[in-house]
Amino acid sequence: MAILRNLPSGRSIVLRPLHTFGRHPDSCRTVLQEADVSKLHAIVRWSGMRWEVADQSRNGTLLDGVRLQPAHWHGLAEGSEIRFGASAAAAWTLVDASPPRTGLWPLGGEPVLRVLDIQENLLPHASAAESNVFQSEGRWWWDRMDQVQPLLDGHVVQAGGQRWEFVLCEDLGATQDVPRMPPASALPAPLFDFDVSQDEEHVCLDIQLGGQSLSLGERIHHYTLLTLARQRLQDALRGVPMASQGWLAIDALARMLGVDVPYLNIQLFRARRQIQNALGGAGETVAVVERRRGEVRFGDYAFRIRKGGRLEGERPGAQP
């Protein structure tokens, strides 16, 4: 999480593993406006052991007051001062020389990188979750409940009136808590298989998919999905039109489950992430929880509910 700070302005930036400086906005990560700065003035990189800088300019780059030999890598340390050209406005100091990390950089407020966990990053914070950033299939995703979108370096993430820049620095690797299907461009329609204990204290969930069974185990958020599935089933049995089946107000669902709304949102985020991880590359197309203003419902998928070993109900499309 290396941080470079401009001395005159106090502006701080997070260094990427390969970070370019200069006047040209299309080729430089950090654009410098000083007149003697070249289009591509200098490059800073992480070598795997340390940060290094190489001058690429006509007017020179100074490191701790010494002009650098062009096109050669020079090591940096915490406290090193880099000056891109002669102007004092282009003087920067390395205030943090730690290795690059993937995270969220605040756009305003305290300049501290929020390092990301590959499993869950509830925003703006865990006690009032509005969205979630997580990793699946080697990519980072932003789950805003109404949609899940991939994140690229530099994308802006918003939640709770706060804004962050997504900083992609490395492949952190992934340890998954569920089995994963191979990446695929399309999936057969999944069937969600709920197995509920007689006292409703335990809910296991399997996904039947193209002749395979994916066990998602027992999780607290499976009861939340079960409750939504039951609501959709009840509405179907009452003859409610399909477009209107299953919708529940979020606050009403929270009361049914005996939790508050922020905690409910956390459970929904975790359910969606677990299912996306289980289904691999095509999991992004499976919207197990649908959302509209103030309401949620179980998605348009077949499901089967067994309670105490007996069939409680199933949505059309389920196989016996």
mmCIF file of C-alpha atoms in Angstrom:
data_model
loop_
_atom_site.group_PDB
_atom_site.id
_atom_site.type_symbol
_atom_site.label_atom_id
_atom_site.label_comp_id
_atom_site.label_asym_id
_atom_site.label_seq_id
_atom_site.Cartn_x
_atom_site.Cartn_y
_atom_site.Cartn_z
ATOM 1 C CA MET A 1 0.000 0.000 0.000
ATOM 2 C CA ALA A 2 2.596 2.551 -1.084
ATOM 3 C CA ILE A 3 1.506 6.187 -0.826
ATOM 4 C CA LEU A 4 3.141 9.116 -2.578
ATOM 5 C CA ARG A 5 2.342 12.611 -1.285
ATOM 6 C CA ASN A 6 2.757 15.880 -3.148
ATOM 7 C CA LEU A 7 4.708 18.207 -0.860
ATOM 8 C CA PRO A 8 3.181 21.584 -1.832
ATOM 9 C CA SER A 9 -0.474 20.495 -2.050
ATOM 10 C CA GLY A 10 -0.576 17.580 0.390
ATOM 11 C CA ARG A 11 -2.384 15.456 -2.210
ATOM 12 C CA SER A 12 -1.813 11.719 -1.733
ATOM 13 C CA ILE A 13 -2.004 8.915 -4.289
ATOM 14 C CA VAL A 14 -1.795 5.127 -4.059
ATOM 15 C CA LEU A 15 0.909 3.608 -6.239
ATOM 16 C CA ARG A 16 0.007 0.803 -8.627
ATOM 17 C CA PRO A 17 2.591 -1.928 -9.304
ATOM 18 C CA LEU A 18 3.469 -0.041 -12.509
ATOM 19 C CA HIS A 19 2.690 3.662 -12.154
ATOM 20 C CA THR A 20 3.331 6.285 -14.849
ATOM 21 C CA PHE A 21 3.738 10.049 -14.346
ATOM 22 C CA GLY A 22 3.570 12.782 -16.990
ATOM 23 C CA ARG A 23 1.430 15.275 -18.881
ATOM 24 C CA HIS A 24 -0.356 12.878 -21.242
ATOM 25 C CA PRO A 25 -3.689 11.775 -19.696
ATOM 26 C CA ASP A 26 -4.029 8.709 -21.934
ATOM 27 C CA SER A 27 -0.669 7.195 -21.036
ATOM 28 C CA CYS A 28 -0.113 8.382 -17.451
ATOM 29 C CA ARG A 29 -1.772 7.158 -14.268
ATOM 30 C CA THR A 30 -0.941 10.433 -12.502
ATOM 31 C CA VAL A 31 -1.135 13.529 -14.696
ATOM 32 C CA LEU A 32 1.261 16.392 -13.881
ATOM 33 C CA GLN A 33 0.541 19.907 -15.166
ATOM 34 C CA GLU A 34 3.954 21.596 -14.773
ATOM 35 C CA ALA A 35 5.357 23.091 -17.985
ATOM 36 C CA ASP A 36 8.672 21.213 -17.927
ATOM 37 C CA VAL A 37 7.070 17.813 -17.373
ATOM 38 C CA SER A 38 7.258 15.444 -20.359
ATOM 39 C CA LYS A 39 4.296 13.545 -21.798
ATOM 40 C CA LEU A 40 5.723 10.414 -20.158
ATOM 41 C CA HIS A 41 8.088 11.739 -17.525
ATOM 42 C CA ALA A 42 8.857 8.831 -15.194
ATOM 43 C CA ILE A 43 7.782 5.342 -14.186
ATOM 44 C CA VAL A 44 7.548 3.955 -10.661
ATOM 45 C CA ARG A 45 7.281 0.179 -10.264
ATOM 46 C CA TRP A 46 7.197 -2.529 -7.603
ATOM 47 C CA SER A 47 10.073 -4.939 -8.297
ATOM 48 C CA GLY A 48 8.815 -7.609 -5.920
ATOM 49 C CA MET A 49 11.267 -6.446 -3.253
ATOM 50 C CA ARG A 50 11.165 -2.642 -3.348
ATOM 51 C CA TRP A 51 9.771 0.387 -5.148
ATOM 52 C CA GLU A 52 11.893 1.797 -7.969
ATOM 53 C CA VAL A 53 11.791 4.856 -10.240
ATOM 54 C CA ALA A 54 13.108 5.353 -13.784
ATOM 55 C CA ASP A 55 13.381 8.710 -15.555
ATOM 56 C CA GLN A 56 11.891 8.844 -19.073
ATOM 57 C CA SER A 57 11.981 12.609 -19.609
ATOM 58 C CA ARG A 58 13.916 15.332 -21.396
ATOM 59 C CA ASN A 59 14.134 17.654 -18.399
ATOM 60 C CA GLY A 60 15.108 15.113 -15.794
ATOM 61 C CA THR A 61 13.868 13.585 -12.552
ATOM 62 C CA LEU A 62 15.512 14.219 -9.180
ATOM 63 C CA LEU A 63 15.695 11.644 -6.393
ATOM 64 C CA ASP A 64 16.600 13.222 -3.056
ATOM 65 C CA GLY A 65 18.105 16.146 -4.954
ATOM 66 C CA VAL A 66 20.229 14.049 -7.327
ATOM 67 C CA ARG A 67 19.380 13.913 -11.020
ATOM 68 C CA LEU A 68 18.726 10.354 -12.176
ATOM 69 C CA GLN A 69 20.418 8.635 -15.061
ATOM 70 C CA PRO A 70 17.655 8.199 -17.677
ATOM 71 C CA ALA A 71 16.096 4.784 -18.336
ATOM 72 C CA HIS A 72 17.725 3.161 -15.280
ATOM 73 C CA TRP A 73 15.907 1.854 -12.216
ATOM 74 C CA HIS A 74 16.733 3.471 -8.869
ATOM 75 C CA GLY A 75 15.537 2.142 -5.503
ATOM 76 C CA LEU A 76 13.135 4.086 -3.295
ATOM 77 C CA ALA A 77 12.675 4.014 0.464
ATOM 78 C CA GLU A 78 10.171 5.550 2.833
ATOM 79 C CA GLY A 79 10.905 9.279 2.933
ATOM 80 C CA SER A 80 12.454 9.401 -0.555
ATOM 81 C CA GLU A 81 11.695 12.631 -2.416
ATOM 82 C CA ILE A 82 11.035 12.532 -6.160
ATOM 83 C CA ARG A 83 10.880 15.718 -8.215
ATOM 84 C CA PHE A 84 9.529 15.447 -11.746
ATOM 85 C CA GLY A 85 11.343 18.335 -13.433
ATOM 86 C CA ALA A 86 12.531 21.549 -11.823
ATOM 87 C CA SER A 87 9.289 22.899 -10.378
ATOM 88 C CA ALA A 88 8.753 22.687 -6.622
ATOM 89 C CA ALA A 89 5.106 21.880 -7.386
ATOM 90 C CA ALA A 90 6.237 18.525 -8.812
ATOM 91 C CA ALA A 91 7.981 17.361 -5.620
ATOM 92 C CA TRP A 92 6.583 14.179 -4.056
ATOM 93 C CA THR A 93 7.653 12.083 -1.086
ATOM 94 C CA LEU A 94 7.124 8.367 -0.489
ATOM 95 C CA VAL A 95 5.310 8.315 2.851
ATOM 96 C CA ASP A 96 4.541 4.568 2.751
ATOM 97 C CA ALA A 97 6.828 2.065 1.008
ATOM 98 C CA SER A 98 4.874 -1.129 1.710
ATOM 99 C CA PRO A 99 3.988 -3.563 -1.123
ATOM 100 C CA PRO A 100 1.005 -2.841 -3.399
ATOM 101 C CA ARG A 101 -2.427 -3.910 -2.147
ATOM 102 C CA THR A 102 -5.853 -4.065 -3.723
ATOM 103 C CA GLY A 103 -8.279 -1.806 -1.896
ATOM 104 C CA LEU A 104 -10.577 1.201 -1.810
ATOM 105 C CA TRP A 105 -9.007 4.658 -1.732
ATOM 106 C CA PRO A 106 -11.257 7.349 -0.199
ATOM 107 C CA LEU A 107 -12.143 10.273 -2.446
ATOM 108 C CA GLY A 108 -12.160 12.806 0.347
ATOM 109 C CA GLY A 109 -11.498 12.365 4.029
ATOM 110 C CA GLU A 110 -8.558 10.621 5.644
ATOM 111 C CA PRO A 111 -6.169 9.224 2.977
ATOM 112 C CA VAL A 112 -6.092 5.626 4.225
ATOM 113 C CA LEU A 113 -6.462 2.682 1.852
ATOM 114 C CA ARG A 114 -9.170 0.223 2.844
ATOM 115 C CA VAL A 115 -7.503 -3.107 2.039
ATOM 116 C CA LEU A 116 -10.024 -5.583 0.637
ATOM 117 C CA ASP A 117 -10.803 -9.044 1.912
ATOM 118 C CA ILE A 118 -11.508 -11.465 -0.950
ATOM 119 C CA GLN A 119 -14.715 -12.722 0.677
ATOM 120 C CA GLU A 120 -16.619 -9.697 1.947
ATOM 121 C CA ASN A 121 -16.299 -5.918 2.245
ATOM 122 C CA LEU A 122 -19.565 -4.383 3.396
ATOM 123 C CA LEU A 123 -20.002 -0.690 2.615
ATOM 124 C CA PRO A 124 -20.093 1.883 4.027
ATOM 125 C CA HIS A 125 -19.513 -0.394 7.055
ATOM 126 C CA ALA A 126 -20.748 -3.703 8.414
ATOM 127 C CA SER A 127 -23.340 -2.200 10.749
ATOM 128 C CA ALA A 128 -25.080 -0.342 7.911
ATOM 129 C CA ALA A 129 -24.414 -2.383 4.779
ATOM 130 C CA GLU A 130 -25.647 -0.949 1.486
ATOM 131 C CA SER A 131 -23.305 -2.786 -0.877
ATOM 132 C CA ASN A 132 -20.558 -5.385 -0.936
ATOM 133 C CA VAL A 133 -17.241 -5.726 -2.769
ATOM 134 C CA PHE A 134 -15.900 -9.254 -3.174
ATOM 135 C CA GLN A 135 -13.743 -11.447 -5.412
ATOM 136 C CA SER A 136 -14.997 -14.355 -7.510
ATOM 137 C CA GLU A 137 -13.315 -16.251 -10.366
ATOM 138 C CA GLY A 138 -10.274 -13.991 -10.127
ATOM 139 C CA ARG A 139 -12.336 -10.821 -10.668
ATOM 140 C CA TRP A 140 -13.627 -8.193 -8.283
ATOM 141 C CA TRP A 141 -17.345 -7.405 -8.108
ATOM 142 C CA TRP A 142 -19.518 -4.670 -6.635
ATOM 143 C CA ASP A 143 -22.876 -5.946 -5.375
ATOM 144 C CA ARG A 144 -25.344 -3.075 -5.023
ATOM 145 C CA MET A 145 -28.229 -5.445 -4.296
ATOM 146 C CA ASP A 146 -30.147 -4.326 -7.390
ATOM 147 C CA GLN A 147 -27.244 -5.372 -9.627
ATOM 148 C CA VAL A 148 -23.787 -6.919 -9.517
ATOM 149 C CA GLN A 149 -21.124 -5.364 -11.725
ATOM 150 C CA PRO A 150 -17.436 -6.120 -12.334
ATOM 151 C CA LEU A 151 -14.858 -3.668 -11.003
ATOM 152 C CA LEU A 152 -11.876 -2.414 -12.980
ATOM 153 C CA ASP A 153 -8.948 -0.399 -11.692
ATOM 154 C CA GLY A 154 -10.002 3.211 -11.196
ATOM 155 C CA HIS A 155 -13.748 2.581 -10.966
ATOM 156 C CA VAL A 156 -15.588 4.651 -8.350
ATOM 157 C CA VAL A 157 -17.577 2.809 -5.666
ATOM 158 C CA GLN A 158 -20.245 4.655 -3.658
ATOM 159 C CA ALA A 159 -22.193 3.815 -0.510
ATOM 160 C CA GLY A 160 -23.694 5.787 2.344
ATOM 161 C CA GLY A 161 -22.711 9.129 0.841
ATOM 162 C CA GLN A 162 -19.053 8.071 0.640
ATOM 163 C CA ARG A 163 -16.969 7.499 -2.481
ATOM 164 C CA TRP A 164 -13.859 5.380 -3.058
ATOM 165 C CA GLU A 165 -11.589 4.682 -6.000
ATOM 166 C CA PHE A 166 -11.085 0.968 -6.625
ATOM 167 C CA VAL A 167 -7.343 0.257 -6.650
ATOM 168 C CA LEU A 168 -6.436 -3.037 -8.330
ATOM 169 C CA CYS A 169 -2.867 -4.017 -7.543
ATOM 170 C CA GLU A 170 -2.520 -7.768 -7.433
ATOM 171 C CA ASP A 171 -4.244 -11.112 -7.676
ATOM 172 C CA LEU A 172 -4.812 -11.958 -4.032
ATOM 173 C CA GLY A 173 -5.862 -15.497 -4.868
ATOM 174 C CA ALA A 174 -9.057 -16.964 -3.570
ATOM 175 C CA THR A 175 -9.923 -19.568 -0.994
ATOM 176 C CA GLN A 176 -13.514 -20.515 -1.568
ATOM 177 C CA ASP A 177 -15.886 -21.827 1.055
ATOM 178 C CA VAL A 178 -18.011 -23.739 -1.504
ATOM 179 C CA PRO A 179 -17.327 -25.925 -4.544
ATOM 180 C CA ARG A 180 -17.178 -24.037 -7.827
ATOM 181 C CA MET A 181 -18.318 -24.931 -11.325
ATOM 182 C CA PRO A 182 -15.905 -24.413 -14.220
ATOM 183 C CA PRO A 183 -16.322 -21.057 -16.004
ATOM 184 C CA ALA A 184 -19.048 -21.141 -18.620
ATOM 185 C CA SER A 185 -20.736 -18.664 -20.914
ATOM 186 C CA ALA A 186 -24.178 -20.080 -20.099
ATOM 187 C CA LEU A 187 -25.671 -22.323 -17.451
ATOM 188 C CA PRO A 188 -28.632 -24.683 -17.473
ATOM 189 C CA ALA A 189 -31.438 -23.483 -15.247
ATOM 190 C CA PRO A 190 -30.530 -24.160 -11.605
ATOM 191 C CA LEU A 191 -32.842 -25.780 -9.094
ATOM 192 C CA PHE A 192 -32.485 -24.687 -5.467
ATOM 193 C CA ASP A 193 -32.980 -27.564 -3.044
ATOM 194 C CA PHE A 194 -33.771 -26.564 0.561
ATOM 195 C CA ASP A 195 -33.556 -29.170 3.327
ATOM 196 C CA VAL A 196 -35.053 -27.838 6.570
ATOM 197 C CA SER A 197 -35.004 -29.566 9.937
ATOM 198 C CA GLN A 198 -38.340 -30.188 11.643
ATOM 199 C CA ASP A 199 -37.640 -27.498 14.248
ATOM 200 C CA GLU A 200 -36.380 -25.096 11.512
ATOM 201 C CA GLU A 201 -33.097 -24.609 13.339
ATOM 202 C CA HIS A 202 -31.051 -25.929 10.410
ATOM 203 C CA VAL A 203 -31.324 -25.134 6.699
ATOM 204 C CA CYS A 204 -29.063 -26.773 4.122
ATOM 205 C CA LEU A 205 -29.042 -25.709 0.487
ATOM 206 C CA ASP A 206 -27.970 -27.615 -2.623
ATOM 207 C CA ILE A 207 -28.049 -26.415 -6.225
ATOM 208 C CA GLN A 208 -29.016 -28.983 -8.874
ATOM 209 C CA LEU A 209 -27.400 -27.956 -12.136
ATOM 210 C CA GLY A 210 -27.061 -29.932 -15.348
ATOM 211 C CA GLY A 211 -27.003 -33.304 -13.623
ATOM 212 C CA GLN A 212 -24.625 -32.136 -10.895
ATOM 213 C CA SER A 213 -25.375 -31.345 -7.288
ATOM 214 C CA LEU A 214 -23.520 -28.492 -5.597
ATOM 215 C CA SER A 215 -23.715 -28.576 -1.819
ATOM 216 C CA LEU A 216 -23.658 -25.127 -0.235
ATOM 217 C CA GLY A 217 -23.892 -26.565 3.260
ATOM 218 C CA GLU A 218 -25.675 -24.952 6.174
ATOM 219 C CA ARG A 219 -25.534 -21.167 6.520
ATOM 220 C CA ILE A 220 -27.578 -18.620 8.449
ATOM 221 C CA HIS A 221 -28.449 -16.789 5.240
ATOM 222 C CA HIS A 222 -30.055 -19.938 3.806
ATOM 223 C CA TYR A 223 -33.016 -19.355 6.132
ATOM 224 C CA THR A 224 -33.419 -15.892 4.620
ATOM 225 C CA LEU A 225 -33.550 -17.422 1.126
ATOM 226 C CA LEU A 226 -35.956 -20.087 2.377
ATOM 227 C CA THR A 227 -38.311 -17.420 3.727
ATOM 228 C CA LEU A 228 -38.319 -15.637 0.370
ATOM 229 C CA ALA A 229 -38.883 -18.914 -1.491
ATOM 230 C CA ARG A 230 -41.840 -19.752 0.754
ATOM 231 C CA GLN A 231 -43.376 -16.347 0.104
ATOM 232 C CA ARG A 232 -43.098 -16.869 -3.658
ATOM 233 C CA LEU A 233 -44.641 -20.332 -3.349
ATOM 234 C CA GLN A 234 -47.545 -19.059 -1.226
ATOM 235 C CA ASP A 235 -48.294 -16.271 -3.704
ATOM 236 C CA ALA A 236 -48.262 -18.760 -6.591
ATOM 237 C CA LEU A 237 -50.718 -21.044 -4.773
ATOM 238 C CA ARG A 238 -53.003 -18.045 -4.176
ATOM 239 C CA GLY A 239 -53.022 -17.239 -7.874
ATOM 240 C CA VAL A 240 -51.014 -14.030 -7.632
ATOM 241 C CA PRO A 241 -49.720 -13.036 -11.113
ATOM 242 C CA MET A 242 -46.136 -14.167 -11.688
ATOM 243 C CA ALA A 243 -44.800 -10.620 -11.969
ATOM 244 C CA SER A 244 -46.118 -9.867 -8.480
ATOM 245 C CA GLN A 245 -45.259 -13.144 -6.764
ATOM 246 C CA GLY A 246 -42.919 -13.227 -3.812
ATOM 247 C CA TRP A 247 -42.288 -9.545 -3.183
ATOM 248 C CA LEU A 248 -41.749 -8.623 0.466
ATOM 249 C CA ALA A 249 -40.987 -5.232 1.952
ATOM 250 C CA ILE A 250 -37.468 -5.282 3.349
ATOM 251 C CA ASP A 251 -38.560 -4.040 6.769
ATOM 252 C CA ALA A 252 -41.363 -6.644 6.852
ATOM 253 C CA LEU A 253 -38.911 -9.419 5.995
ATOM 254 C CA ALA A 254 -36.585 -8.197 8.732
ATOM 255 C CA ARG A 255 -39.440 -8.392 11.255
ATOM 256 C CA MET A 256 -40.337 -11.894 10.089
ATOM 257 C CA LEU A 257 -36.750 -12.995 10.687
ATOM 258 C CA GLY A 258 -36.371 -11.092 13.958
ATOM 259 C CA VAL A 259 -33.412 -9.029 12.742
ATOM 260 C CA ASP A 260 -32.767 -5.415 11.796
ATOM 261 C CA VAL A 261 -32.536 -4.211 8.195
ATOM 262 C CA PRO A 262 -28.724 -3.725 8.105
ATOM 263 C CA TYR A 263 -28.220 -7.298 9.320
ATOM 264 C CA LEU A 264 -30.732 -8.549 6.745
ATOM 265 C CA ASN A 265 -28.803 -6.791 3.981
ATOM 266 C CA ILE A 266 -25.621 -8.513 5.150
ATOM 267 C CA GLN A 267 -27.335 -11.909 4.906
ATOM 268 C CA LEU A 268 -28.588 -11.153 1.393
ATOM 269 C CA PHE A 269 -25.132 -10.056 0.256
ATOM 270 C CA ARG A 270 -23.582 -13.216 1.677
ATOM 271 C CA ALA A 271 -26.173 -15.437 0.026
ATOM 272 C CA ARG A 272 -25.624 -13.873 -3.384
ATOM 273 C CA ARG A 273 -21.839 -14.055 -3.062
ATOM 274 C CA GLN A 274 -21.865 -17.705 -1.986
ATOM 275 C CA ILE A 275 -24.064 -18.705 -4.915
ATOM 276 C CA GLN A 276 -22.005 -16.713 -7.402
ATOM 277 C CA ASN A 277 -18.823 -18.359 -6.131
ATOM 278 C CA ALA A 278 -20.428 -21.797 -6.348
ATOM 279 C CA LEU A 279 -21.532 -21.306 -9.952
ATOM 280 C CA GLY A 280 -18.192 -19.943 -11.111
ATOM 281 C CA GLY A 281 -17.784 -17.687 -14.137
ATOM 282 C CA ALA A 282 -21.443 -17.721 -15.166
ATOM 283 C CA GLY A 283 -22.744 -17.162 -11.637
ATOM 284 C CA GLU A 284 -23.096 -13.444 -12.283
ATOM 285 C CA THR A 285 -26.160 -14.231 -14.434
ATOM 286 C CA VAL A 286 -28.029 -15.895 -11.558
ATOM 287 C CA ALA A 287 -30.024 -13.299 -9.618
ATOM 288 C CA VAL A 288 -31.168 -15.438 -6.715
ATOM 289 C CA VAL A 289 -32.464 -12.308 -4.952
ATOM 290 C CA GLU A 290 -34.342 -9.728 -6.996
ATOM 291 C CA ARG A 291 -34.762 -6.225 -5.673
ATOM 292 C CA ARG A 292 -36.937 -3.243 -6.415
ATOM 293 C CA ARG A 293 -37.507 -0.085 -4.414
ATOM 294 C CA GLY A 294 -37.943 -1.171 -0.787
ATOM 295 C CA GLU A 295 -38.738 -4.805 -1.631
ATOM 296 C CA VAL A 296 -37.005 -8.105 -2.385
ATOM 297 C CA ARG A 297 -38.055 -11.544 -3.608
ATOM 298 C CA PHE A 298 -36.621 -14.934 -4.531
ATOM 299 C CA GLY A 299 -35.537 -14.959 -8.182
ATOM 300 C CA ASP A 300 -37.304 -16.635 -11.087
ATOM 301 C CA TYR A 301 -35.897 -20.128 -10.474
ATOM 302 C CA ALA A 302 -37.233 -23.550 -9.651
ATOM 303 C CA PHE A 303 -36.889 -24.646 -6.050
ATOM 304 C CA ARG A 304 -37.907 -27.477 -3.779
ATOM 305 C CA ILE A 305 -38.435 -27.367 -0.015
ATOM 306 C CA ARG A 306 -38.195 -30.434 2.195
ATOM 307 C CA LYS A 307 -38.959 -30.175 5.888
ATOM 308 C CA GLY A 308 -38.115 -33.022 8.218
ATOM 309 C CA GLY A 309 -37.502 -35.235 5.188
ATOM 310 C CA ARG A 310 -40.938 -34.585 3.634
ATOM 311 C CA LEU A 311 -41.769 -32.414 0.656
ATOM 312 C CA GLU A 312 -43.257 -29.116 1.828
ATOM 313 C CA GLY A 313 -43.617 -27.575 -1.615
ATOM 314 C CA GLU A 314 -41.940 -26.894 -4.908
ATOM 315 C CA ARG A 315 -42.049 -24.238 -7.578
ATOM 316 C CA PRO A 316 -42.933 -25.406 -11.101
ATOM 317 C CA GLY A 317 -39.883 -26.641 -12.933
ATOM 318 C CA ALA A 318 -38.550 -28.716 -10.029
ATOM 319 C CA GLN A 319 -37.920 -32.368 -10.825
ATOM 320 C CA PRO A 320 -39.255 -35.095 -8.512
#
